[in-house]
Coordinates of C-alpha atoms (C1' of nucleotides) in Angstrom, one line a residue:
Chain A
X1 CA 49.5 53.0 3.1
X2 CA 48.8 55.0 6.5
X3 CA 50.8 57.7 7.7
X4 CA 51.0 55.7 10.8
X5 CA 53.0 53.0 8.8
X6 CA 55.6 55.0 7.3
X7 CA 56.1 56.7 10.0
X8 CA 56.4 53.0 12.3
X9 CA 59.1 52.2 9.7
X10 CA 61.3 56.0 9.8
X11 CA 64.8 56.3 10.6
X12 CA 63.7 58.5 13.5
X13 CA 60.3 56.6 14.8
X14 CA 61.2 52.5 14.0
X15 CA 60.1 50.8 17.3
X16 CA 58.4 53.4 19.4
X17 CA 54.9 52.6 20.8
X18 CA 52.2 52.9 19.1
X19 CA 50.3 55.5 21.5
X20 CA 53.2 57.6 20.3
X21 CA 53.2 56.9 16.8
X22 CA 49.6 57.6 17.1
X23 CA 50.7 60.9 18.7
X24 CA 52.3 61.8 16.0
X25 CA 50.2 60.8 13.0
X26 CA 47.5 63.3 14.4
X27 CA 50.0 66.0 14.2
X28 CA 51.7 64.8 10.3
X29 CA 50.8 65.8 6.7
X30 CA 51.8 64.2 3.6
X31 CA 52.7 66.5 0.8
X32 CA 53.8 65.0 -2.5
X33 CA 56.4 67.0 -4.9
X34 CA 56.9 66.6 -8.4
X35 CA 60.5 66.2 -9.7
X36 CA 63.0 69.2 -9.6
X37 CA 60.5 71.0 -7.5
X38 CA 61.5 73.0 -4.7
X39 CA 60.4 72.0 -0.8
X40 CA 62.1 74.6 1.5
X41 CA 64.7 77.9 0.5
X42 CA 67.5 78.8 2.4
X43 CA 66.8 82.0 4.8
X44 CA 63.2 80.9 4.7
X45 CA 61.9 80.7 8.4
X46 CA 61.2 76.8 9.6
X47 CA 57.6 75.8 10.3
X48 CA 58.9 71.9 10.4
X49 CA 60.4 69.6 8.9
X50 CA 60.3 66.3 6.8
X51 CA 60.6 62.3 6.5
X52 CA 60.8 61.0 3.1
X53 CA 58.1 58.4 2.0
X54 CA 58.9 57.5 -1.3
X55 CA 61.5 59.2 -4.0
X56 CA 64.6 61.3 -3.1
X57 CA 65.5 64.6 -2.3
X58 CA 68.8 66.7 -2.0
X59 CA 69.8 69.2 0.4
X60 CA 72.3 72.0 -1.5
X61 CA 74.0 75.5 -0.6
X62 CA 74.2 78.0 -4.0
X63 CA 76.7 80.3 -4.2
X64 CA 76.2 83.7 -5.9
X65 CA 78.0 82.3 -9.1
X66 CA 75.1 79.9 -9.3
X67 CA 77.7 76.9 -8.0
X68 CA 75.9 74.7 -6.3
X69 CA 77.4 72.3 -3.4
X70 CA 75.4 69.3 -2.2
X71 CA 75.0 68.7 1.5
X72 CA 73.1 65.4 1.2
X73 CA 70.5 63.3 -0.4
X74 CA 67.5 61.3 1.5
X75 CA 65.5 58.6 0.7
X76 CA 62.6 56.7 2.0
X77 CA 62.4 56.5 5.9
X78 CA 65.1 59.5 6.5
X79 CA 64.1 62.9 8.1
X80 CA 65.5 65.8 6.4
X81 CA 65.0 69.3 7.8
X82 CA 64.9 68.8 11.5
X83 CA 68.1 70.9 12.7
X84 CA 66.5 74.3 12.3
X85 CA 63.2 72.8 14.1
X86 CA 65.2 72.6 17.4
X87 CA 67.5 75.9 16.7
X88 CA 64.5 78.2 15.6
X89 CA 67.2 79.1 13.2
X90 CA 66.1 79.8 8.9
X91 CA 66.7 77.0 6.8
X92 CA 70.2 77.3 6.2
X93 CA 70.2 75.5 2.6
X94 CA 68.0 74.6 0.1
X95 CA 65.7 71.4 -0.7
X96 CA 64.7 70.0 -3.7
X97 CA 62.9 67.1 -5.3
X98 CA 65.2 65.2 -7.7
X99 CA 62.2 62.6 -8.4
X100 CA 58.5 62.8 -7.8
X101 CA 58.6 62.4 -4.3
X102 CA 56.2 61.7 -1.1
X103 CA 57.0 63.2 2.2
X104 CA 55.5 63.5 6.2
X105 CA 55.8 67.1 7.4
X106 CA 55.9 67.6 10.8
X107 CA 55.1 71.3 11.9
X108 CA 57.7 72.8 14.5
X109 CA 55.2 73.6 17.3
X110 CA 53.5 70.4 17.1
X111 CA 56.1 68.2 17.3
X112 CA 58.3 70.2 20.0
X113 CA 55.0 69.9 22.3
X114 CA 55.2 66.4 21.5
X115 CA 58.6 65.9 22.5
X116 CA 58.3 67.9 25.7
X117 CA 55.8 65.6 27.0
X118 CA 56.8 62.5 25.6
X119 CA 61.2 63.2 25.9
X120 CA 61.7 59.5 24.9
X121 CA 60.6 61.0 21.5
X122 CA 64.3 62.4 21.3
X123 CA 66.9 59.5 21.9
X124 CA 66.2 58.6 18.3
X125 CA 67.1 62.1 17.0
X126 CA 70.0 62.4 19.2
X127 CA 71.1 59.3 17.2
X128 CA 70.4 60.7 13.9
X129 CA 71.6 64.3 14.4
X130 CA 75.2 62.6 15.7
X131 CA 75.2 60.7 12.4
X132 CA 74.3 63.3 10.6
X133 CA 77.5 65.7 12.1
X134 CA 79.7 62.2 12.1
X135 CA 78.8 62.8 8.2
X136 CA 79.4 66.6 7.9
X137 CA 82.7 66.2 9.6
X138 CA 83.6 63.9 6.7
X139 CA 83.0 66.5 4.1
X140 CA 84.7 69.1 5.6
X141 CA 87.5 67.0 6.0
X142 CA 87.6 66.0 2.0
X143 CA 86.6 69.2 1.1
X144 CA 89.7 71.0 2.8
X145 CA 92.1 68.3 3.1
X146 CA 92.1 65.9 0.0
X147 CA 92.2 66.9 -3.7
X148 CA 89.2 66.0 -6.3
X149 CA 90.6 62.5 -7.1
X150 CA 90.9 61.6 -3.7
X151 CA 87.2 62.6 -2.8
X152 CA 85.9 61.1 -5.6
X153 CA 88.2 57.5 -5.3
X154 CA 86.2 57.7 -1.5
X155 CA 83.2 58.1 -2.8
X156 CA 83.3 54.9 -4.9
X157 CA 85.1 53.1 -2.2
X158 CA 82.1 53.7 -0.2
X159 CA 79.5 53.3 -3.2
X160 CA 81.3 50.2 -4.2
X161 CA 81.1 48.2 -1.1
X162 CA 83.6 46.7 1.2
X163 CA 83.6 43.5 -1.0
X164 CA 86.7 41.8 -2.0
X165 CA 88.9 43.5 -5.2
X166 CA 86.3 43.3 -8.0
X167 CA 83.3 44.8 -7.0
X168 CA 81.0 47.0 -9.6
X169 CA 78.2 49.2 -9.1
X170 CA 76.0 51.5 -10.8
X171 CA 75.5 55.7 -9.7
X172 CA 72.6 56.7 -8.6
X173 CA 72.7 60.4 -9.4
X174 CA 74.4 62.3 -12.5
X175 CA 77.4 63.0 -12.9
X176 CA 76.8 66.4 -12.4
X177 CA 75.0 65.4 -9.6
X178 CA 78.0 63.9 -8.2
X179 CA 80.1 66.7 -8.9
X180 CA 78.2 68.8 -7.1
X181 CA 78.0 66.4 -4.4
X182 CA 82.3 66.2 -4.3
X183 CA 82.7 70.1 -4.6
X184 CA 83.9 70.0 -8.3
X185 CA 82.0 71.0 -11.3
X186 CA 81.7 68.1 -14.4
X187 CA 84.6 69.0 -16.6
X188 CA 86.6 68.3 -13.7
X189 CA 85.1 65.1 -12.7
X190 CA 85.4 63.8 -16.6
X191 CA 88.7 64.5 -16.5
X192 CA 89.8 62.6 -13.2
X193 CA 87.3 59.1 -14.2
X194 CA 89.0 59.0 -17.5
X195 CA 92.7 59.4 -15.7
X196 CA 91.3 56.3 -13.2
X197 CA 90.3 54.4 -16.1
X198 CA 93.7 54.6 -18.2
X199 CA 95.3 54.2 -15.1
X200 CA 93.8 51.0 -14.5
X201 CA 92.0 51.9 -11.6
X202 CA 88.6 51.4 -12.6
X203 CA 86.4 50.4 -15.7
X204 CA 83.7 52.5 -17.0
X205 CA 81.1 52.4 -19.9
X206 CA 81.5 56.0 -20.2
X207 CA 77.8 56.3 -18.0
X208 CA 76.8 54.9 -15.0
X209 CA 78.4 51.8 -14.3
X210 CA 81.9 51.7 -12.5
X211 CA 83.7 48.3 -11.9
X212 CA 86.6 48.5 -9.4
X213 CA 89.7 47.4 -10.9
X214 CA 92.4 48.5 -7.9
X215 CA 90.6 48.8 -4.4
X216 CA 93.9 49.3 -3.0
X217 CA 95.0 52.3 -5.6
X218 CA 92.0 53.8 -5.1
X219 CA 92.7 53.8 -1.1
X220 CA 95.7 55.5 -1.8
X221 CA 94.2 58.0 -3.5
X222 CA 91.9 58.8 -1.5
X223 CA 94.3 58.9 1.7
X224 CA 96.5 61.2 -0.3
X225 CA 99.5 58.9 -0.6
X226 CA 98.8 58.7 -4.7
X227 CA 98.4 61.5 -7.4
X228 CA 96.9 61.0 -10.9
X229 CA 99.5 62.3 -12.4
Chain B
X1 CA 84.2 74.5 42.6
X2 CA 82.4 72.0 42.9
X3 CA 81.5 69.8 39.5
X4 CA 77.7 70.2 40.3
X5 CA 77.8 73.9 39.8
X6 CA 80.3 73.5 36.6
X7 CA 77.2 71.1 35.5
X8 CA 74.6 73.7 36.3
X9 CA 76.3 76.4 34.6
X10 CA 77.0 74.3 31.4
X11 CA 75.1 75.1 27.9
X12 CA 74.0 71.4 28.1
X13 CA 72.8 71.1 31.9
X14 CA 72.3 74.6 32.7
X15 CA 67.9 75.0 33.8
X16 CA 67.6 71.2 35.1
X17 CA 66.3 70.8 38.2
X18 CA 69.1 69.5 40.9
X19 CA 68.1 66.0 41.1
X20 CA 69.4 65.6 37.7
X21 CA 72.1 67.9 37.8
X22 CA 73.0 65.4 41.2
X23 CA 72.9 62.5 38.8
X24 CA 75.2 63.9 36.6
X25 CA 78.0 64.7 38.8
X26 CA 78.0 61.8 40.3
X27 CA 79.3 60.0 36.7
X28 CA 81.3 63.1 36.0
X29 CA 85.4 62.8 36.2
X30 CA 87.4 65.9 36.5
X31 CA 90.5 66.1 34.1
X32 CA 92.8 68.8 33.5
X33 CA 95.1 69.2 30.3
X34 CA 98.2 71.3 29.9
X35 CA 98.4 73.4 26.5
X36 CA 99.5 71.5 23.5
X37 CA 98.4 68.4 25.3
X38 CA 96.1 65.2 23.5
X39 CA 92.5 65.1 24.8
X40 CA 91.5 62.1 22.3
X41 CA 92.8 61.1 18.9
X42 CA 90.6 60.5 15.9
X43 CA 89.7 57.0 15.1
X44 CA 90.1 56.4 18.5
X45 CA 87.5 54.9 20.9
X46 CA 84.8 56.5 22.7
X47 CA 84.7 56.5 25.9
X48 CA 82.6 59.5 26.8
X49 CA 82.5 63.5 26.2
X50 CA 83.5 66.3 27.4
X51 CA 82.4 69.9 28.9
X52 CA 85.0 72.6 29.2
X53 CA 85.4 74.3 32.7
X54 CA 88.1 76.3 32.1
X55 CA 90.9 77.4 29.3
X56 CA 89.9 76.1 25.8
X57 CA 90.4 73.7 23.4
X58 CA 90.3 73.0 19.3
X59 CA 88.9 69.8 17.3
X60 CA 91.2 69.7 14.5
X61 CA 91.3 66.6 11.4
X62 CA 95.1 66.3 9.8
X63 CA 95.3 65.2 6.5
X64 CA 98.4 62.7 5.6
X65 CA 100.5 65.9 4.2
X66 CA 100.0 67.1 7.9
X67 CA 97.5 70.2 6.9
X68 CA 95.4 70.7 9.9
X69 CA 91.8 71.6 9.4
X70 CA 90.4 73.2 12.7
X71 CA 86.6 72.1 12.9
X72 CA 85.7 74.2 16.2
X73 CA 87.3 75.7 19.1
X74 CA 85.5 75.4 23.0
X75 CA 85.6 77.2 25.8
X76 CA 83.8 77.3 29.5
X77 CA 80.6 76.0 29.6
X78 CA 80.8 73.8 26.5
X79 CA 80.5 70.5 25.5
X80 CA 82.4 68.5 22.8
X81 CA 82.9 64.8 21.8
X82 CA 79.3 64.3 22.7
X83 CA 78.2 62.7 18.8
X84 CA 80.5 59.7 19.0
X85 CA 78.7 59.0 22.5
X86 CA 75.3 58.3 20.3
X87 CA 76.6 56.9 17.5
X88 CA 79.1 54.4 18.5
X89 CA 81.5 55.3 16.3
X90 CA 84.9 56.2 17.1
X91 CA 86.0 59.9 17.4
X92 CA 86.2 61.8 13.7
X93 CA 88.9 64.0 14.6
X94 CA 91.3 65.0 17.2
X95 CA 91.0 67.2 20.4
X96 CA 93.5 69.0 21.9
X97 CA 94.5 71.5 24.0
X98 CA 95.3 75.2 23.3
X99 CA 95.8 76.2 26.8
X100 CA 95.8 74.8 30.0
X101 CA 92.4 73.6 30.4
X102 CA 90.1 71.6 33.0
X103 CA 87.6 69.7 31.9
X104 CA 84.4 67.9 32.9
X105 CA 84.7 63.8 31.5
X106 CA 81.3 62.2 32.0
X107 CA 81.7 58.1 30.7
X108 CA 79.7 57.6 27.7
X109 CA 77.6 54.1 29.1
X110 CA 76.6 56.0 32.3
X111 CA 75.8 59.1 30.8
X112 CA 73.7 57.1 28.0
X113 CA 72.3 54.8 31.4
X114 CA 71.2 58.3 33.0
X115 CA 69.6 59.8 29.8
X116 CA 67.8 56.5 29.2
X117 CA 65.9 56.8 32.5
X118 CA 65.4 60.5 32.4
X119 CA 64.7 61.3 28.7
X120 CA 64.3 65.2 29.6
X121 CA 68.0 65.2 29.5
X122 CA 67.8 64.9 26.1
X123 CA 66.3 68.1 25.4
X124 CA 69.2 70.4 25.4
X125 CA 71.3 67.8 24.2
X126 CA 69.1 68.2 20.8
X127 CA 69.4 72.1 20.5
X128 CA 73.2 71.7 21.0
X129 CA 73.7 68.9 18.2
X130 CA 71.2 71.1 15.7
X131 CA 73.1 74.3 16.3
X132 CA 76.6 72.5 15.4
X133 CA 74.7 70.5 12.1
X134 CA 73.7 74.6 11.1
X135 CA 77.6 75.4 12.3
X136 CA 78.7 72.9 9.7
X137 CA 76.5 73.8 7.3
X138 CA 78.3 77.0 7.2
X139 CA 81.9 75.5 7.4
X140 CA 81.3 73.6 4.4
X141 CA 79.3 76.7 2.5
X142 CA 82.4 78.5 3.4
X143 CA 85.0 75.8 1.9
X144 CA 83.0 74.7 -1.2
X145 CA 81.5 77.8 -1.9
X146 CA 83.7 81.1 -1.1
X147 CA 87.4 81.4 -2.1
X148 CA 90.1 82.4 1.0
X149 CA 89.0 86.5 1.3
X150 CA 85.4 85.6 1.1
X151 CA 86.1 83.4 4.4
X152 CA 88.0 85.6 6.0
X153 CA 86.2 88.5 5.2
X154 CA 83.2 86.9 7.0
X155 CA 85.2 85.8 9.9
X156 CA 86.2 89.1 10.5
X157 CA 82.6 91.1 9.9
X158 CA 81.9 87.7 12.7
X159 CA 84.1 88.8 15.3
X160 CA 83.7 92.3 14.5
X161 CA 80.0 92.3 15.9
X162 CA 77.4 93.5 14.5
X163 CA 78.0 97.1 15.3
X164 CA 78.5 100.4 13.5
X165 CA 81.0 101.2 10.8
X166 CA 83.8 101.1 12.9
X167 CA 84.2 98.2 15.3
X168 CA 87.5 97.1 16.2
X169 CA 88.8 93.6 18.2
X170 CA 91.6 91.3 18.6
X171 CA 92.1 88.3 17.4
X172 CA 91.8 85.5 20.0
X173 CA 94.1 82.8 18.0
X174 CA 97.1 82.8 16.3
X175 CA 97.3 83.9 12.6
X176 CA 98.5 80.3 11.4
X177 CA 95.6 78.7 14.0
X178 CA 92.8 81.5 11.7
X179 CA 94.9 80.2 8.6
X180 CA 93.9 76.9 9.8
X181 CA 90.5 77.4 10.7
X182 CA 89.8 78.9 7.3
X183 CA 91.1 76.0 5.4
X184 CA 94.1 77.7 4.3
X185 CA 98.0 78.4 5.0
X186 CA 99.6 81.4 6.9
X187 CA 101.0 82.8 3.6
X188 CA 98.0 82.8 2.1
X189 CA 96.1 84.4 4.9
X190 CA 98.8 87.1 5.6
X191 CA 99.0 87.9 1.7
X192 CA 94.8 88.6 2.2
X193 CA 95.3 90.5 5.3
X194 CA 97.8 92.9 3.9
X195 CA 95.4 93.0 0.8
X196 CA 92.1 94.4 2.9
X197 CA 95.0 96.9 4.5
X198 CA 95.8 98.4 1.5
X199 CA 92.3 98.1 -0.3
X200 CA 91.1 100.4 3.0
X201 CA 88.8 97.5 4.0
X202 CA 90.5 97.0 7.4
X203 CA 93.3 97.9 9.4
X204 CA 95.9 96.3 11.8
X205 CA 98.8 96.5 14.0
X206 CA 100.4 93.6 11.8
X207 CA 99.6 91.4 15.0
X208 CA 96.0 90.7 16.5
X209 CA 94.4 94.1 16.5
X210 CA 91.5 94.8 13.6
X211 CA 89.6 97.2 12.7
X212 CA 86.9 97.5 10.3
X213 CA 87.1 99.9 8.4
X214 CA 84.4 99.6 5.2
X215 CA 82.1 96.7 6.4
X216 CA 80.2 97.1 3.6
X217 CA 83.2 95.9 1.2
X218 CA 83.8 93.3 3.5
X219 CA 80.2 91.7 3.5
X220 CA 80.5 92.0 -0.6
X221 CA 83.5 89.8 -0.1
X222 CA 81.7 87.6 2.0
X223 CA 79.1 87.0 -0.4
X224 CA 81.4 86.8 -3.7
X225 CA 80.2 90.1 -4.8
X226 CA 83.3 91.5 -4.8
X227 CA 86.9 90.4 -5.6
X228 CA 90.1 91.1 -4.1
X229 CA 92.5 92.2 -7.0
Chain C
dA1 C1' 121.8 94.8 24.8
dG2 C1' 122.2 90.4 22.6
dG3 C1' 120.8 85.6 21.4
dG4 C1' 117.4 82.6 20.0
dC5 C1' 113.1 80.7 18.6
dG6 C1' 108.7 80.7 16.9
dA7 C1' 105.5 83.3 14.3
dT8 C1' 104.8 86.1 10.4
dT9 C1' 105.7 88.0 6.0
dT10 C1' 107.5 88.3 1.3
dG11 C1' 109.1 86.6 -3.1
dA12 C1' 109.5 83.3 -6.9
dC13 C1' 107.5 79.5 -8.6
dC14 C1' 104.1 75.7 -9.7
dT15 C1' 100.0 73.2 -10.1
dA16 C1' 95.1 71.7 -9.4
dA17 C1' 91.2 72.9 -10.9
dG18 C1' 88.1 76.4 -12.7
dT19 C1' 86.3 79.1 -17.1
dC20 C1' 84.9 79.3 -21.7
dA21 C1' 83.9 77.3 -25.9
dA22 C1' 83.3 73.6 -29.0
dT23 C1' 82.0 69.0 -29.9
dG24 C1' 80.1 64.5 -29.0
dT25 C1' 76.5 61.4 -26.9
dT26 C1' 72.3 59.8 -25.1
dA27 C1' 67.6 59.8 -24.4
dA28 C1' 63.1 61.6 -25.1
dT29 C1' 59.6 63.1 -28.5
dT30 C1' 57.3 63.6 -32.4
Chain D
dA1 C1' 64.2 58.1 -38.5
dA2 C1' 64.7 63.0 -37.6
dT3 C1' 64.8 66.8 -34.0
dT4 C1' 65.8 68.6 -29.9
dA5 C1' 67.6 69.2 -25.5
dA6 C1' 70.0 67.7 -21.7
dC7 C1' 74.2 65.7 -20.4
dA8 C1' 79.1 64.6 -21.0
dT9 C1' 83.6 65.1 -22.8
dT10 C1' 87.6 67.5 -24.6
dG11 C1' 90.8 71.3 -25.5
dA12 C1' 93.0 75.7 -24.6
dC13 C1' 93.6 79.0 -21.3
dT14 C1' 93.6 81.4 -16.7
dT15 C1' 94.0 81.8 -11.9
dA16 C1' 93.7 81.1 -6.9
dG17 C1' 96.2 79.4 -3.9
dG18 C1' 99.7 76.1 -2.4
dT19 C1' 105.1 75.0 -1.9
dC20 C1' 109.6 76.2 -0.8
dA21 C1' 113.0 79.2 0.8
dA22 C1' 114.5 83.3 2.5
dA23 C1' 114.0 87.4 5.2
dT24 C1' 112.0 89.8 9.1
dC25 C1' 109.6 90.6 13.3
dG26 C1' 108.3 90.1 18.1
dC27 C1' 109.1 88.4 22.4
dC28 C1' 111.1 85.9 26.0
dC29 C1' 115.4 85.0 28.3
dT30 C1' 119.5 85.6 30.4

DNA sequence: AGGGCGATTTGACCTAAGTCAATGTTAATT
DNA sequence: AATTAACATTGACTTAGGTCAAATCGCCCT
């Protein structure tokens, strides 16, 4: 497949012209990573940035103690370093491959030429960049306002569906994964599925499949008007 | 006054040439707040954003226990509520005033209308959204990552400038709105303050003034290299 | 000066969640 | 099937920081 495809089918490029997907196909590079490998440091100066083509990715912070916090994760079609391409700002977290994974890179200059003479370029990534803060503002609010079990019943909420009372699903990342992703570390998410489960809130083969047993507990959890005892 | 040179002197509008800036102010609405008063409520509507003329504001989430988590404070020249304006959704958080305040509203379909036809506009609008996404990044570092002196330690060595050894300033919010800010509670964050007294890292008057006194002890705290008894 | 009110501080206490260490489990490889 | 390594769970313990309640401080008013 052609650069110019994927790029026709991005988050941040579906439905432009092609005279300006053409535009920037001249200026893209694909680059393929192996799993666990990394793609850009934090504090490492910004030459451009990235839409995923196939595989996934995760955006994290580290702390000095080695805890690690995940920011996001991106899949096909979703741009991921793009912030610090407008700021001139260092990346300000890591990137990593979490499966073998095919990506665009745009470089900085490049594409900010582009977008100078072409501004329609940017009403898309106006749209994604509010997203993405709509999203940030989320985790800061879970992270400082609700306790692990509520931030974890949200996120299986949301992974769950909206469907009606008994709906199951499988995660897509590990549980450590997940932790990281919810601000905990494992023991603590361990502890807080098997208190759902006995509780009745959820089912759980002990892996990766969760079956929603109480939508509506799980609400309260995760609007603080529950504890888990 | 008039709005046009508010506009012009904005961090969004400030460079274009007049025709646009002429656009602009013909959408815009002038609104003043008194302190303490609503600007918009979270889960609300948008209708449109705002840019700060004079007097300042804070975006602040509540959790159900009533714990405030302050996201940003604006003053003169900025914008805020401009991501729900892209992305449809309804506000994540509230705004309110923290003193008397006048404000620039400019109705979210015109404004979109206007930015439509002149694409340019966009261009700032970009470097303002990636700088927050890299503000957040930090909020969240700070909350998932640091514990309470950490965060306050790099709030301090923040406002401190980036000075010499010994810089001194005053805070420009209240202790419990800091407390808040941090993801705390006052106790907490006057425990840690008297703490850094004694320890010889700062000092204060017990109200707004601070001084640094060992910023190298602060940035250890900062990064987790150091603990605070 | 004295009253009053909010903001701040201090103390005693409690609890969520992290640390450390041991034990199970699963999956991958030979 | 046996071996290993990564992942996950469990238990005992510690601790940062939150809660609640009681001073205390600072400041604005008469």
């Amino acid at each position: 497949m052609e650069i110019i495809e994927h790029l026709a089918v991005s988050q941040l490029f579906k439905g432009l012209p092609n005279v300006h997907l053409e535009g920037l196909a001249s200026i893209s590079i694909k680059k393929s990573y192996q799993k666990d490998e990394s793609i850009f440091f934090e504090g490492r100066e910004s030459t451009g940035f990235f839409i995923v083509i196939s595989g996934r990715i995760k955006i994290y912070k580290i702390s000095p103690e080695g805890k690690e916090q995940i920011l996001h994760f991106f899949g096909p079609g979703e741009p991921f370093g793009e912030a610090p391409a407008f700021t001139g700002d260092p990346f300000p977290a890591y990137a990593e491959a979490i499966e073998d994974t095919d990506v665009i890179f745009l470089p900085k200059n490049e594409f900010v030429s582009l977008i100078k003479k072409d501004p329609s370029l940017a009403l898309n990534m106006l749209v994604i960049l509010s997203h993405r803060l709509q999203k940030f503002t989320n985790i800061i609010e879970n992270l400082s306002l609700k306790e692990v079990p509520g931030r974890l019943a949200a996120y299986i909420i949301y992974s769950g569906g909206n469907e009606n009372d008994a709906s199951e699903f499988s995660l897509d990342i590990s549980k450590g994964q997940l932790a990281s992703l919810l601000g905990t570390i494992p023991e603590t998410l361990s502890r807080i599925l098997t208190k759902m489960v006995k509780q009745g809130l959820i089912d759980s083969d002990g892996r990766r499949f969760i079956k929603i047993l109480d939508r509506k507990g799980l609400e309260e959890l995760a609007e603080g008007k529950r504890r888990l005892g």
